[in-house]
Amino acid sequence: MIPARYGATRFPGKLMQDLGGKPVIVRTYEATKDTKLFDEVYVVTDSELIYKEIELSGGKAIMSIKEHDCGTDRIAEAVVDMDVDIVVNVQGDEPFTSKSGLKQVLSVFDGPDADKIDLASLMTEIYDWKEISDPNSVKVIVDKDNFALYFSRSPIPYPRDKNAAVQYYKHKGIYAFRKKALLDFYKLPMRPMEAAEKIECIRYLEYGKNIKMAISNTQSIEIDTPEDLIRANKVLKDDKNITINNMYRNFPMVPKVVFGRGSFDQLPSILAPQRKDKAPFIYLVDDVFKDDEVIIDRMNLRFNDKLIFVSAEEEPKTEQVDTIVKSIKGEFTYSPSGIIGVGGGSVLDLSKAVSIMLTNKGSSSDYQGWDLVSTKSVYHVGIPTISGTGAEVSRTTVLTGPDKKLGINSDFTTFDQVVLDPDLTASVPKEQWFYTGMDCFIHCVESLNGTFLNEFSKSYGEKAYDLCKEIFLSDNLSEVESRGKLMMASWHGGMSIAYSQVGVAHAMSYGLSYVLGIKHGIGNCIVFDHIEEYYPEGVGLFKKMKDYHNIELPQGICNNLTEYQMDTMIDIALSLVPLWENALGDDWKSIMTRDKLRELYLKM
Ligand SMILES: [Fe+2]
């Protein structure tokens, strides 16, 4: 329910102001509906004008019957006769309402203290003293379980000592009520504290209700003042397709990493402090090590730790993730102390996905996409045994699901610990070494030539690019030196795309992989060999490297595709919008047409 009052004291008529060609309230309605989290979305208003505007744009609106002091009363009146379970109050002046915030506030009703909750709301971390002391921003303080203690326009708590280490939170005006709670609150008379601060939710505290706060740090812009509207219009104009969160991506990095020949033996002492009583460590290990007793012995399994060998023959599938999670949950009463992935990109991605799905409900396919994971994953460690994919450092996991090939891209995906031991890559077969190394080289080329490039990505990309040239085009490196350098190239290549994106080769290679099951590394090479049109210098160097190492790539792999297969391949490639935007800019759709893609695939 989106309560919408026409007259706002601070900025009258703000909901009908123009925001990129549509009124603010229509933008909010559409953004809320687009989250697909709700069975129904309504605007509840006292204004004929707003009512008509929503109806006109194809939305649903309800006229409130009575005069109301606050939005909550307005929506309470509207839901009295509706058959609903949970009612969410979305502020009409939040046109950039994000799915993750709404998902966050809904998720508390699945938490362990759900019974105690009368209503739930959102808060966001703030750091800037100007914002902390601004009376237009409502601050909230919470107890240890994130139940609200008080809301105020004053800075709370007041820091007597300027450098007191305290986290400030700003309240976001999104509430989720059980229907009963909402009706209970309806018509509760206003009390003095609410009247003084003019903050609606103080009323619930004054009547002794429990408000559970969820944290959501996604950026948003509330339209409170004419300046906000100017800012919001600018965001829309600058970045039609990129959400405001992507402009300033705040991404996690691996917090702990150990590097060096033999560093694998540090694993037991790294894991010891993470071990929780009776909760095992689960090792997901590439099955090429199945008979390698030395490696297994060095892992030093203890108590009820479990070793699961996984085949990297095919790229990880959501189904495979779900099966492993189910078997772990079935076998152990306690949630594991951690997941240790030992292998190439596929095994590392699988390990990241399993650690997420041990704490999040449903199927891993529900989380394929950007920022859909709400609960922190279990502790997980990545130990690459082949270098190039960047999986050890990335915020995503590449997964093939029932209807798409897409990663689980989230803040909880990144490893908590990585062990980089170049000696573990010593037994990689030459072809695989080349294909996976080229994955790294292609990450650099695509990032460095992309429109998303910034100095952050560039500094990592350039280093990795130079390392790749040294590794693949010179013979003055010993094998030991080359392994260490490739391990670091992979890391830097991965970091380079963290603040950027990959491009044409990756988008097309995803299509090959989905339809023909071609693995990522070789798929990239097959594509890259034919796209000099987009990356002339990079592809030129690639061809030199290929010749230098006598690598023969398969030819004509798309010659015998059915029309249906070709269409699917094109669909999968075109669905990777951010990759194309990075590679070819805003106008990519007119450059990379279906016909163009078909022509390119047929060359391969
Ligand atoms: Fe890649």
Coordinates of C-alpha atoms and ligand atoms in Angstrom, one line a residue:
M1 CA 0.0 0.0 0.0
I2 CA 1.4 3.4 -1.0
P3 CA -0.3 6.2 1.0
A4 CA -0.3 9.4 -1.0
R5 CA -1.4 12.7 0.3
Y6 CA -1.6 15.6 -2.1
G7 CA -0.7 18.4 0.3
A8 CA 2.7 17.9 1.9
T9 CA 3.7 20.6 4.3
R10 CA 7.3 20.9 3.2
F11 CA 6.9 20.4 -0.5
P12 CA 3.2 20.8 -1.6
G13 CA 2.1 18.7 -4.5
K14 CA 5.4 16.8 -4.6
L15 CA 3.9 13.5 -5.6
M16 CA 2.6 15.0 -8.8
Q17 CA 5.9 16.6 -9.8
D18 CA 7.6 15.4 -13.0
L19 CA 10.3 12.9 -12.6
G20 CA 11.8 11.9 -16.0
G21 CA 8.5 12.3 -17.8
K22 CA 6.2 10.7 -15.1
P23 CA 4.8 12.0 -11.8
V24 CA 6.8 10.9 -8.7
I25 CA 3.9 8.8 -7.4
V26 CA 3.6 6.8 -10.7
R27 CA 7.4 6.1 -10.5
T28 CA 7.0 4.8 -7.0
Y29 CA 4.0 2.7 -7.9
E30 CA 5.9 1.1 -10.9
A31 CA 9.1 0.5 -8.9
T32 CA 7.1 -1.2 -6.1
K33 CA 5.2 -3.4 -8.6
D34 CA 8.4 -4.2 -10.5
T35 CA 9.9 -5.9 -7.3
K36 CA 7.3 -8.7 -7.9
L37 CA 7.3 -9.2 -4.1
F38 CA 3.6 -8.4 -3.6
D39 CA 0.3 -10.0 -4.7
E40 CA -1.3 -6.5 -5.0
V41 CA 0.0 -2.9 -5.1
Y42 CA -2.4 0.0 -4.4
V43 CA -2.0 3.7 -4.0
V44 CA -4.3 5.0 -1.3
T45 CA -5.0 8.7 -1.7
D46 CA -7.2 11.6 -0.7
S47 CA -6.6 13.3 -4.0
E48 CA -8.8 12.9 -7.1
L49 CA -5.8 14.1 -9.1
I50 CA -3.5 11.3 -7.9
Y51 CA -6.3 8.7 -8.1
K52 CA -6.9 9.5 -11.8
E53 CA -3.2 9.6 -12.6
I54 CA -2.6 6.1 -11.2
E55 CA -5.7 4.7 -13.0
L56 CA -4.6 6.4 -16.2
S57 CA -1.1 4.7 -16.0
G58 CA -2.8 1.3 -15.6
G59 CA -2.3 1.0 -11.8
K60 CA -4.7 0.4 -8.9
A61 CA -5.7 3.2 -6.6
I62 CA -8.2 3.5 -3.7
M63 CA -9.7 6.8 -2.5
S64 CA -9.6 7.1 1.2
I65 CA -13.0 7.8 2.7
K66 CA -12.0 9.8 5.8
E67 CA -9.5 12.5 6.7
H68 CA -6.4 11.0 8.1
D69 CA -3.5 12.4 10.1
C70 CA -1.1 9.8 8.8
G71 CA -0.4 7.4 6.1
T72 CA -0.8 4.3 8.3
D73 CA -4.4 5.2 9.2
R74 CA -5.0 5.8 5.5
I75 CA -3.9 2.3 4.6
A76 CA -5.5 0.7 7.7
E77 CA -8.9 2.0 6.4
A78 CA -8.2 0.6 3.0
V79 CA -7.3 -3.0 4.1
V80 CA -10.2 -3.5 6.7
D81 CA -12.2 -5.6 4.3
M82 CA -9.3 -7.1 2.3
D83 CA -8.1 -10.7 2.8
V84 CA -4.4 -10.0 3.5
D85 CA -1.7 -11.4 5.6
I86 CA 1.1 -8.8 5.6
V87 CA 0.6 -5.2 4.6
V88 CA 3.6 -3.2 3.6
N89 CA 3.5 0.6 3.7
V90 CA 5.8 2.1 0.9
Q91 CA 6.2 5.9 1.0
G92 CA 4.9 7.6 -2.0
D93 CA 7.9 9.9 -2.2
E94 CA 10.4 7.0 -2.6
P95 CA 10.5 6.6 -6.4
F96 CA 13.7 4.5 -6.3
T97 CA 12.2 2.0 -3.8
S98 CA 14.5 -1.1 -4.2
K99 CA 13.7 -4.7 -4.2
S100 CA 16.4 -5.6 -1.7
G101 CA 15.1 -3.2 0.9
L102 CA 11.6 -4.4 0.7
K103 CA 12.8 -8.0 0.7
Q104 CA 14.8 -7.3 3.8
V105 CA 11.9 -5.8 5.7
L106 CA 9.7 -8.8 4.7
S107 CA 12.4 -11.3 5.8
V108 CA 12.1 -10.5 9.5
F109 CA 8.7 -12.3 9.5
D110 CA 10.6 -15.5 8.8
G111 CA 13.2 -14.8 11.6
P112 CA 13.4 -16.6 14.9
D113 CA 11.7 -13.7 16.9
A114 CA 8.9 -13.3 14.3
D115 CA 6.2 -13.9 17.1
K116 CA 7.4 -10.8 19.0
I117 CA 7.2 -8.5 16.1
D118 CA 4.3 -6.1 15.8
L119 CA 5.7 -4.3 12.8
A120 CA 9.0 -4.1 10.9
S121 CA 10.8 -1.2 9.3
L122 CA 14.1 -0.4 7.7
M123 CA 17.1 1.6 8.7
T124 CA 20.3 2.5 6.8
E125 CA 23.8 3.3 8.2
I126 CA 24.8 6.9 8.0
Y127 CA 28.2 8.5 8.7
D128 CA 28.1 12.1 7.7
W129 CA 27.6 14.4 10.6
K130 CA 25.7 16.8 8.4
E131 CA 23.1 14.1 7.8
I132 CA 23.2 12.9 11.4
S133 CA 22.3 16.4 12.7
D134 CA 19.8 17.2 9.9
P135 CA 16.3 17.3 11.4
N136 CA 14.9 16.2 8.1
S137 CA 16.6 12.8 8.5
V138 CA 15.0 10.7 11.2
K139 CA 17.5 8.7 13.3
V140 CA 16.7 5.5 15.1
I141 CA 18.4 3.6 17.9
V142 CA 18.0 -0.1 18.5
D143 CA 18.6 -2.8 21.1
K144 CA 20.9 -5.7 20.5
D145 CA 18.2 -7.6 18.6
N146 CA 17.5 -4.6 16.4
F147 CA 14.2 -3.7 18.0
A148 CA 13.7 0.1 17.9
L149 CA 14.2 2.0 21.2
Y150 CA 13.5 5.5 19.9
F151 CA 13.2 7.6 16.8
S152 CA 14.2 11.2 16.7
R153 CA 15.1 14.2 14.5
S154 CA 17.9 14.9 17.0
P155 CA 21.2 13.0 16.7
I156 CA 20.7 10.0 18.9
P157 CA 22.7 8.9 20.8
Y158 CA 24.3 12.3 21.4
P159 CA 28.1 11.8 21.3
R160 CA 29.5 13.5 24.3
D161 CA 33.0 12.6 23.1
K162 CA 33.4 13.6 19.5
N163 CA 35.1 10.4 18.5
A164 CA 32.7 8.0 20.2
A165 CA 32.5 4.8 18.2
V166 CA 28.8 4.5 17.5
Q167 CA 26.9 3.6 14.4
Y168 CA 24.2 6.0 13.4
Y169 CA 21.1 4.8 11.6
K170 CA 18.6 6.7 9.5
H171 CA 15.1 5.5 9.5
K172 CA 13.6 4.7 6.1
G173 CA 9.8 5.1 5.9
I174 CA 8.9 1.5 4.9
Y175 CA 6.8 -0.5 7.3
A176 CA 5.5 -4.1 7.2
F177 CA 2.5 -4.9 9.5
R178 CA 0.6 -8.1 10.1
K179 CA -3.0 -7.1 9.2
K180 CA -4.1 -7.5 12.8
A181 CA -1.4 -5.2 14.2
L182 CA -2.2 -2.6 11.6
L183 CA -5.9 -2.6 12.5
D184 CA -5.0 -2.5 16.2
F185 CA -3.1 0.6 15.7
Y186 CA -5.8 2.3 13.6
K187 CA -7.2 5.3 15.5
L188 CA -4.8 5.1 18.5
P189 CA -4.7 8.7 19.5
M190 CA -1.5 10.6 19.0
R191 CA 0.6 11.1 22.2
P192 CA 2.9 14.0 23.1
M193 CA 6.2 12.6 21.9
E194 CA 4.9 11.9 18.4
A195 CA 3.3 15.3 18.3
A196 CA 6.6 16.9 19.3
E197 CA 8.8 15.1 16.8
K198 CA 6.2 14.7 14.1
I199 CA 7.4 11.1 13.6
E200 CA 4.6 8.6 13.1
C201 CA 6.3 5.5 14.4
I202 CA 6.9 7.0 17.8
R203 CA 3.2 6.3 18.4
Y204 CA 3.8 2.5 18.4
L205 CA 6.6 2.9 20.9
E206 CA 4.4 5.1 23.1
Y207 CA 1.9 2.3 23.1
G208 CA 4.6 -0.3 23.9
K209 CA 4.7 -2.1 20.5
N210 CA 7.8 -3.9 19.2
I211 CA 9.3 -2.5 16.0
K212 CA 11.9 -4.8 14.5
M213 CA 14.4 -2.9 12.3
A214 CA 16.1 -4.5 9.3
I215 CA 19.2 -2.9 7.9
S216 CA 19.3 -2.0 4.2
N217 CA 22.2 0.1 2.9
T218 CA 20.9 0.4 -0.7
Q219 CA 20.9 4.0 -1.7
S220 CA 17.7 5.8 -2.3
I221 CA 16.4 9.3 -2.8
E222 CA 13.3 10.5 -1.0
I223 CA 11.6 13.5 -2.6
D224 CA 11.3 15.8 0.4
T225 CA 12.4 19.1 -1.1
P226 CA 12.6 20.6 -4.5
E227 CA 16.4 20.0 -4.4
D228 CA 15.8 16.3 -4.0
L229 CA 13.6 16.4 -7.1
I230 CA 16.4 18.0 -9.1
R231 CA 18.8 15.4 -7.8
A232 CA 16.4 12.5 -8.7
N233 CA 15.9 13.9 -12.2
K234 CA 19.6 14.0 -12.7
V235 CA 20.1 10.4 -11.6
L236 CA 17.4 9.3 -14.0
K237 CA 18.9 11.2 -16.8
D238 CA 22.5 10.3 -16.2
D239 CA 21.8 6.7 -15.7
K240 CA 18.7 5.4 -17.3
N241 CA 19.7 1.8 -17.0
I242 CA 22.2 1.7 -14.2
T243 CA 20.7 2.0 -10.8
I244 CA 22.2 4.5 -8.4
N245 CA 23.8 1.7 -6.5
N246 CA 25.9 0.7 -9.5
M247 CA 27.4 4.2 -10.0
Y248 CA 29.1 3.9 -6.7
R249 CA 29.4 0.2 -6.3
N250 CA 30.2 -0.6 -2.7
F251 CA 31.5 -4.1 -3.0
P252 CA 33.2 -6.5 -0.6
M253 CA 36.8 -7.7 -1.0
V254 CA 38.2 -10.9 0.3
P255 CA 39.1 -9.9 3.9
K256 CA 41.9 -12.5 4.4
V257 CA 44.3 -14.0 1.9
V258 CA 47.6 -15.9 2.3
F259 CA 50.0 -16.3 -0.6
G260 CA 53.1 -18.4 -1.2
R261 CA 54.4 -21.8 -2.2
G262 CA 53.4 -24.2 0.5
S263 CA 50.9 -21.9 2.1
F264 CA 48.3 -24.6 1.7
D265 CA 49.8 -26.2 4.9
Q266 CA 48.5 -23.1 6.8
L267 CA 44.9 -24.3 6.4
P268 CA 44.5 -26.2 9.7
S269 CA 45.7 -23.3 11.7
I270 CA 43.6 -20.9 9.7
L271 CA 40.5 -23.0 10.3
A272 CA 41.0 -23.8 14.0
P273 CA 39.6 -20.5 15.4
Q274 CA 36.6 -20.8 13.0
R275 CA 35.6 -24.3 14.2
K276 CA 32.3 -24.3 16.1
D277 CA 31.7 -27.2 18.6
K278 CA 30.3 -30.3 16.8
A279 CA 29.8 -28.3 13.5
P280 CA 31.9 -29.9 10.7
F281 CA 34.0 -28.3 8.0
I282 CA 32.8 -29.5 4.6
Y283 CA 35.5 -29.8 1.9
L284 CA 34.3 -29.6 -1.7
V285 CA 37.3 -30.8 -3.7
D286 CA 37.8 -31.2 -7.4
D287 CA 37.7 -35.0 -8.1
V288 CA 41.0 -34.8 -10.0
F289 CA 42.5 -35.0 -6.5
K290 CA 40.5 -38.2 -5.6
D291 CA 43.5 -40.4 -5.5
D292 CA 46.0 -37.7 -4.4
E293 CA 46.6 -38.9 -0.9
V294 CA 49.3 -36.3 -0.2
I295 CA 46.9 -33.4 -0.8
I296 CA 44.1 -35.1 1.2
D297 CA 46.4 -35.8 4.0
R298 CA 47.6 -32.1 4.1
M299 CA 43.9 -31.0 4.5
N300 CA 44.1 -32.6 7.9
L301 CA 40.4 -33.4 8.4
R302 CA 39.2 -33.5 12.0
F303 CA 36.2 -35.0 14.0
N304 CA 33.2 -35.1 11.7
D305 CA 34.6 -33.0 8.9
K306 CA 33.4 -34.2 5.5
L307 CA 35.1 -34.5 2.1
I308 CA 33.0 -34.3 -1.0
F309 CA 34.6 -34.8 -4.4
V310 CA 32.9 -32.9 -7.1
S311 CA 33.4 -33.3 -10.8
A312 CA 34.4 -30.1 -12.7
E313 CA 33.7 -31.9 -16.0
E314 CA 30.6 -29.6 -16.4
E315 CA 30.0 -26.1 -15.0
P316 CA 28.1 -25.9 -11.8
K317 CA 24.3 -26.1 -12.0
T318 CA 21.7 -24.8 -9.5
E319 CA 20.4 -28.3 -9.2
Q320 CA 23.8 -29.6 -8.1
V321 CA 24.1 -26.9 -5.5
D322 CA 20.6 -27.7 -4.1
T323 CA 21.5 -31.5 -3.9
I324 CA 24.7 -30.9 -2.0
V325 CA 23.0 -28.5 0.4
K326 CA 20.2 -31.0 1.0
S327 CA 22.6 -33.8 1.7
I328 CA 24.7 -31.6 4.2
K329 CA 21.5 -30.5 6.0
G330 CA 20.3 -34.1 6.1
E331 CA 23.5 -35.5 7.5
F332 CA 24.4 -32.9 10.1
T333 CA 22.3 -31.5 12.9
Y334 CA 24.5 -28.4 13.2
S335 CA 25.1 -26.0 10.4
P336 CA 28.7 -26.4 9.2
S337 CA 31.6 -24.4 10.6
G338 CA 32.6 -23.6 7.1
I339 CA 32.8 -24.7 3.5
I340 CA 36.3 -25.2 2.0
G341 CA 36.4 -25.2 -1.8
V342 CA 39.5 -26.7 -3.4
G343 CA 39.6 -26.6 -7.2
G344 CA 39.2 -24.5 -10.3
G345 CA 36.6 -21.9 -11.0
S346 CA 33.7 -24.4 -11.1
V347 CA 34.5 -25.8 -7.7
L348 CA 35.1 -22.4 -6.2
D349 CA 31.8 -21.1 -7.6
L350 CA 30.0 -24.2 -6.3
S351 CA 31.5 -23.7 -2.8
K352 CA 30.3 -20.1 -2.7
A353 CA 26.8 -21.1 -3.8
V354 CA 26.6 -23.9 -1.2
S355 CA 27.7 -21.6 1.6
I356 CA 25.0 -19.2 0.6
M357 CA 22.3 -21.8 0.3
L358 CA 23.0 -23.3 3.8
T359 CA 21.5 -20.1 5.3
N360 CA 19.0 -19.0 2.7
K361 CA 15.7 -20.7 1.9
G362 CA 14.5 -22.2 -1.4
S363 CA 16.5 -23.1 -4.4
S364 CA 19.7 -21.5 -5.6
S365 CA 18.0 -20.6 -8.8
D366 CA 15.9 -18.1 -6.8
Y367 CA 19.0 -16.1 -6.2
Q368 CA 20.5 -16.0 -9.7
G369 CA 20.9 -12.3 -10.3
W370 CA 22.1 -9.2 -8.5
D371 CA 21.7 -8.7 -4.7
L372 CA 18.9 -11.2 -4.1
V373 CA 20.6 -12.9 -1.1
S374 CA 19.4 -11.6 2.3
T375 CA 21.1 -13.8 4.9
K376 CA 24.8 -14.0 5.5
S377 CA 26.4 -17.2 4.1
V378 CA 28.4 -19.6 6.3
Y379 CA 32.2 -19.0 6.6
H380 CA 33.8 -20.1 3.3
V381 CA 37.4 -20.5 2.1
G382 CA 38.5 -20.7 -1.5
I383 CA 41.7 -22.5 -2.6
P384 CA 42.3 -22.3 -6.3
T385 CA 44.2 -25.2 -8.0
I386 CA 44.1 -23.5 -11.4
S387 CA 44.6 -19.8 -12.1
G388 CA 42.7 -17.5 -14.4
T389 CA 39.0 -17.4 -13.6
G390 CA 39.2 -14.8 -10.9
A391 CA 36.6 -16.9 -9.0
E392 CA 38.8 -16.7 -5.9
V393 CA 38.2 -12.9 -5.6
S394 CA 34.8 -12.3 -7.3
R395 CA 31.5 -11.3 -5.8
T396 CA 29.6 -13.8 -8.0
T397 CA 29.3 -17.5 -8.8
V398 CA 28.6 -18.6 -12.3
L399 CA 25.7 -21.0 -12.3
T400 CA 23.5 -22.6 -14.9
G401 CA 19.9 -22.8 -13.8
P402 CA 16.7 -24.2 -15.3
D403 CA 16.2 -21.1 -17.5
K404 CA 19.3 -19.0 -17.3
K405 CA 23.0 -19.0 -16.9
L406 CA 23.7 -16.3 -14.3
G407 CA 25.6 -15.9 -11.1
I408 CA 24.5 -15.3 -7.6
N409 CA 25.9 -11.8 -7.3
S410 CA 25.8 -10.6 -3.7
D411 CA 27.8 -9.2 -0.8
F412 CA 27.7 -12.6 0.8
T413 CA 29.2 -14.5 -2.1
T414 CA 32.8 -13.4 -1.7
F415 CA 35.1 -15.8 0.2
D416 CA 36.0 -15.0 3.8
Q417 CA 39.5 -16.4 3.3
V418 CA 41.5 -17.4 0.3
V419 CA 44.7 -19.5 0.2
L420 CA 46.9 -18.8 -2.9
D421 CA 49.5 -21.6 -3.1
P422 CA 51.0 -21.6 -6.6
D423 CA 52.3 -25.1 -6.1
L424 CA 48.7 -26.4 -6.2
T425 CA 48.5 -25.5 -9.9
A426 CA 51.6 -27.5 -10.9
S427 CA 49.7 -30.5 -12.3
V428 CA 47.2 -28.6 -14.5
P429 CA 47.3 -30.0 -18.1
K430 CA 48.7 -27.6 -20.7
E431 CA 45.5 -27.0 -22.7
Q432 CA 43.5 -26.2 -19.6
W433 CA 46.3 -24.0 -18.3
F434 CA 46.1 -22.0 -21.5
Y435 CA 42.3 -21.7 -21.7
T436 CA 41.9 -20.6 -18.1
G437 CA 44.9 -18.2 -18.3
M438 CA 43.2 -16.7 -21.3
D439 CA 40.0 -16.2 -19.3
C440 CA 42.1 -13.9 -17.1
F441 CA 43.6 -12.2 -20.2
I442 CA 40.1 -11.7 -21.6
H443 CA 38.9 -10.2 -18.3
C444 CA 41.6 -7.6 -18.7
V445 CA 40.9 -6.8 -22.3
E446 CA 37.2 -6.5 -21.8
S447 CA 37.5 -4.4 -18.7
L448 CA 40.2 -2.1 -20.1
N449 CA 38.2 -1.5 -23.3
G450 CA 34.8 -1.2 -21.6
T451 CA 32.7 2.0 -21.1
F452 CA 32.5 1.3 -17.3
L453 CA 36.3 1.6 -16.8
N454 CA 37.5 3.7 -14.0
E455 CA 41.0 4.2 -12.4
F456 CA 40.2 1.5 -9.9
S457 CA 39.6 -1.2 -12.5
K458 CA 42.3 0.1 -14.7
S459 CA 45.1 -0.2 -12.2
Y460 CA 44.2 -3.9 -11.6
G461 CA 43.5 -4.6 -15.3
E462 CA 46.8 -3.1 -16.6
K463 CA 48.8 -5.1 -14.1
A464 CA 47.1 -8.4 -15.0
Y465 CA 47.4 -7.6 -18.7
D466 CA 51.2 -7.1 -18.4
L467 CA 51.6 -10.3 -16.3
C468 CA 49.7 -12.3 -18.9
K469 CA 52.0 -11.0 -21.7
E470 CA 55.0 -12.0 -19.6
I471 CA 53.6 -15.4 -18.8
F472 CA 52.3 -16.3 -22.3
L473 CA 54.7 -14.6 -24.6
S474 CA 58.2 -14.9 -23.1
D475 CA 60.4 -17.8 -22.3
N476 CA 62.6 -16.3 -19.6
L477 CA 60.3 -17.4 -16.7
S478 CA 60.8 -20.6 -14.8
E479 CA 57.7 -22.7 -14.3
V480 CA 57.7 -21.8 -10.6
E481 CA 57.8 -18.0 -11.4
S482 CA 55.2 -18.4 -14.1
R483 CA 52.8 -20.2 -11.7
G484 CA 53.1 -17.5 -9.0
K485 CA 52.6 -14.7 -11.6
L486 CA 49.6 -16.3 -13.2
M487 CA 48.0 -16.7 -9.7
M488 CA 48.4 -13.0 -9.2
A489 CA 47.3 -12.2 -12.7
S490 CA 44.0 -14.1 -12.0
W491 CA 43.5 -12.1 -8.8
H492 CA 44.1 -8.8 -10.4
G493 CA 42.0 -9.7 -13.5
G494 CA 39.2 -10.6 -11.1
M495 CA 39.6 -7.3 -9.2
S496 CA 39.6 -5.4 -12.4
I497 CA 36.0 -6.6 -13.3
A498 CA 34.8 -6.0 -9.7
Y499 CA 34.3 -2.3 -10.5
S500 CA 33.6 -2.9 -14.1
Q501 CA 32.3 -5.7 -16.3
V502 CA 33.3 -8.2 -18.9
G503 CA 32.2 -7.8 -22.5
V504 CA 31.5 -9.4 -25.9
A505 CA 33.5 -12.6 -25.4
H506 CA 31.9 -13.5 -22.1
A507 CA 28.3 -12.7 -23.3
M508 CA 28.8 -14.9 -26.3
S509 CA 30.6 -17.6 -24.4
Y510 CA 27.7 -17.9 -22.0
G511 CA 25.5 -18.7 -25.0
L512 CA 27.9 -21.4 -26.1
S513 CA 28.0 -22.9 -22.6
Y514 CA 24.2 -22.9 -22.1
V515 CA 23.4 -24.6 -25.4
L516 CA 26.4 -26.7 -26.1
G517 CA 27.8 -27.2 -22.6
I518 CA 31.2 -25.7 -23.7
K519 CA 33.2 -24.8 -20.6
H520 CA 33.9 -21.2 -19.8
G521 CA 37.7 -21.0 -20.6
I522 CA 37.7 -22.8 -23.9
G523 CA 34.3 -21.1 -24.8
N524 CA 35.9 -17.7 -24.3
C525 CA 38.9 -18.6 -26.5
I526 CA 36.6 -19.9 -29.3
V527 CA 34.7 -16.6 -29.3
F528 CA 37.7 -14.3 -28.7
D529 CA 39.5 -15.7 -31.7
H530 CA 36.8 -14.2 -34.0
I531 CA 36.0 -10.8 -32.5
E532 CA 39.0 -8.6 -33.5
E533 CA 36.3 -6.2 -34.8
Y534 CA 35.7 -5.2 -31.1
Y535 CA 39.1 -5.8 -29.5
P536 CA 41.7 -5.5 -32.3
E537 CA 44.8 -5.3 -30.1
G538 CA 43.7 -7.9 -27.5
V539 CA 42.7 -10.4 -30.2
G540 CA 45.9 -9.8 -32.0
L541 CA 47.9 -10.7 -28.9
F542 CA 45.7 -13.6 -28.2
K543 CA 46.4 -15.1 -31.6
K544 CA 50.2 -14.7 -31.0
M545 CA 49.9 -16.5 -27.6
K546 CA 47.8 -19.3 -29.2
D547 CA 50.5 -19.8 -31.9
Y548 CA 53.3 -19.6 -29.4
H549 CA 51.8 -22.5 -27.4
N550 CA 50.6 -24.5 -30.4
I551 CA 47.0 -24.4 -29.3
E552 CA 44.4 -25.7 -31.8
L553 CA 40.8 -24.5 -31.2
P554 CA 37.8 -26.4 -32.4
Q555 CA 36.2 -25.0 -35.6
G556 CA 32.7 -24.9 -37.0
I557 CA 31.1 -25.7 -33.7
C558 CA 27.9 -23.8 -34.6
N559 CA 27.5 -25.3 -38.1
N560 CA 25.0 -28.0 -37.2
L561 CA 22.8 -26.1 -34.7
T562 CA 19.1 -26.2 -35.1
E563 CA 17.2 -23.0 -35.6
Y564 CA 15.9 -23.4 -32.0
Q565 CA 19.4 -23.9 -30.6
M566 CA 20.7 -20.8 -32.4
D567 CA 17.8 -18.7 -31.2
T568 CA 18.4 -19.9 -27.6
M569 CA 22.1 -19.1 -27.9
I570 CA 21.3 -15.6 -29.1
D571 CA 18.7 -15.1 -26.4
I572 CA 21.1 -16.1 -23.6
A573 CA 23.9 -13.8 -25.0
L574 CA 21.5 -10.8 -25.4
S575 CA 20.1 -11.3 -21.8
L576 CA 23.5 -10.2 -20.3
V577 CA 22.7 -6.5 -20.6
P578 CA 25.4 -5.1 -18.3
L579 CA 28.1 -6.9 -20.4
W580 CA 26.9 -5.3 -23.6
E581 CA 26.5 -1.9 -22.0
N582 CA 30.1 -2.1 -20.9
A583 CA 31.4 -3.4 -24.2
L584 CA 29.4 -1.2 -26.6
G585 CA 27.8 1.6 -24.6
D586 CA 24.2 2.7 -24.3
D587 CA 23.5 2.2 -28.0
W588 CA 24.5 -1.5 -27.9
K589 CA 21.2 -2.8 -29.2
S590 CA 21.7 -1.2 -32.5
I591 CA 25.2 -2.5 -32.9
M592 CA 24.7 -6.1 -31.6
T593 CA 21.6 -7.2 -33.5
R594 CA 20.4 -10.8 -33.6
D595 CA 21.6 -11.1 -37.2
K596 CA 25.1 -9.9 -36.2
L597 CA 25.3 -12.4 -33.4
R598 CA 24.2 -15.2 -35.7
E599 CA 26.8 -14.2 -38.2
L600 CA 29.5 -14.2 -35.5
Y601 CA 28.4 -17.6 -34.1
L602 CA 28.5 -19.1 -37.5
K603 CA 32.1 -18.1 -37.9
M604 CA 33.1 -20.1 -34.8
Ligands
FE1 FE 35.6 -15.3 -17.2

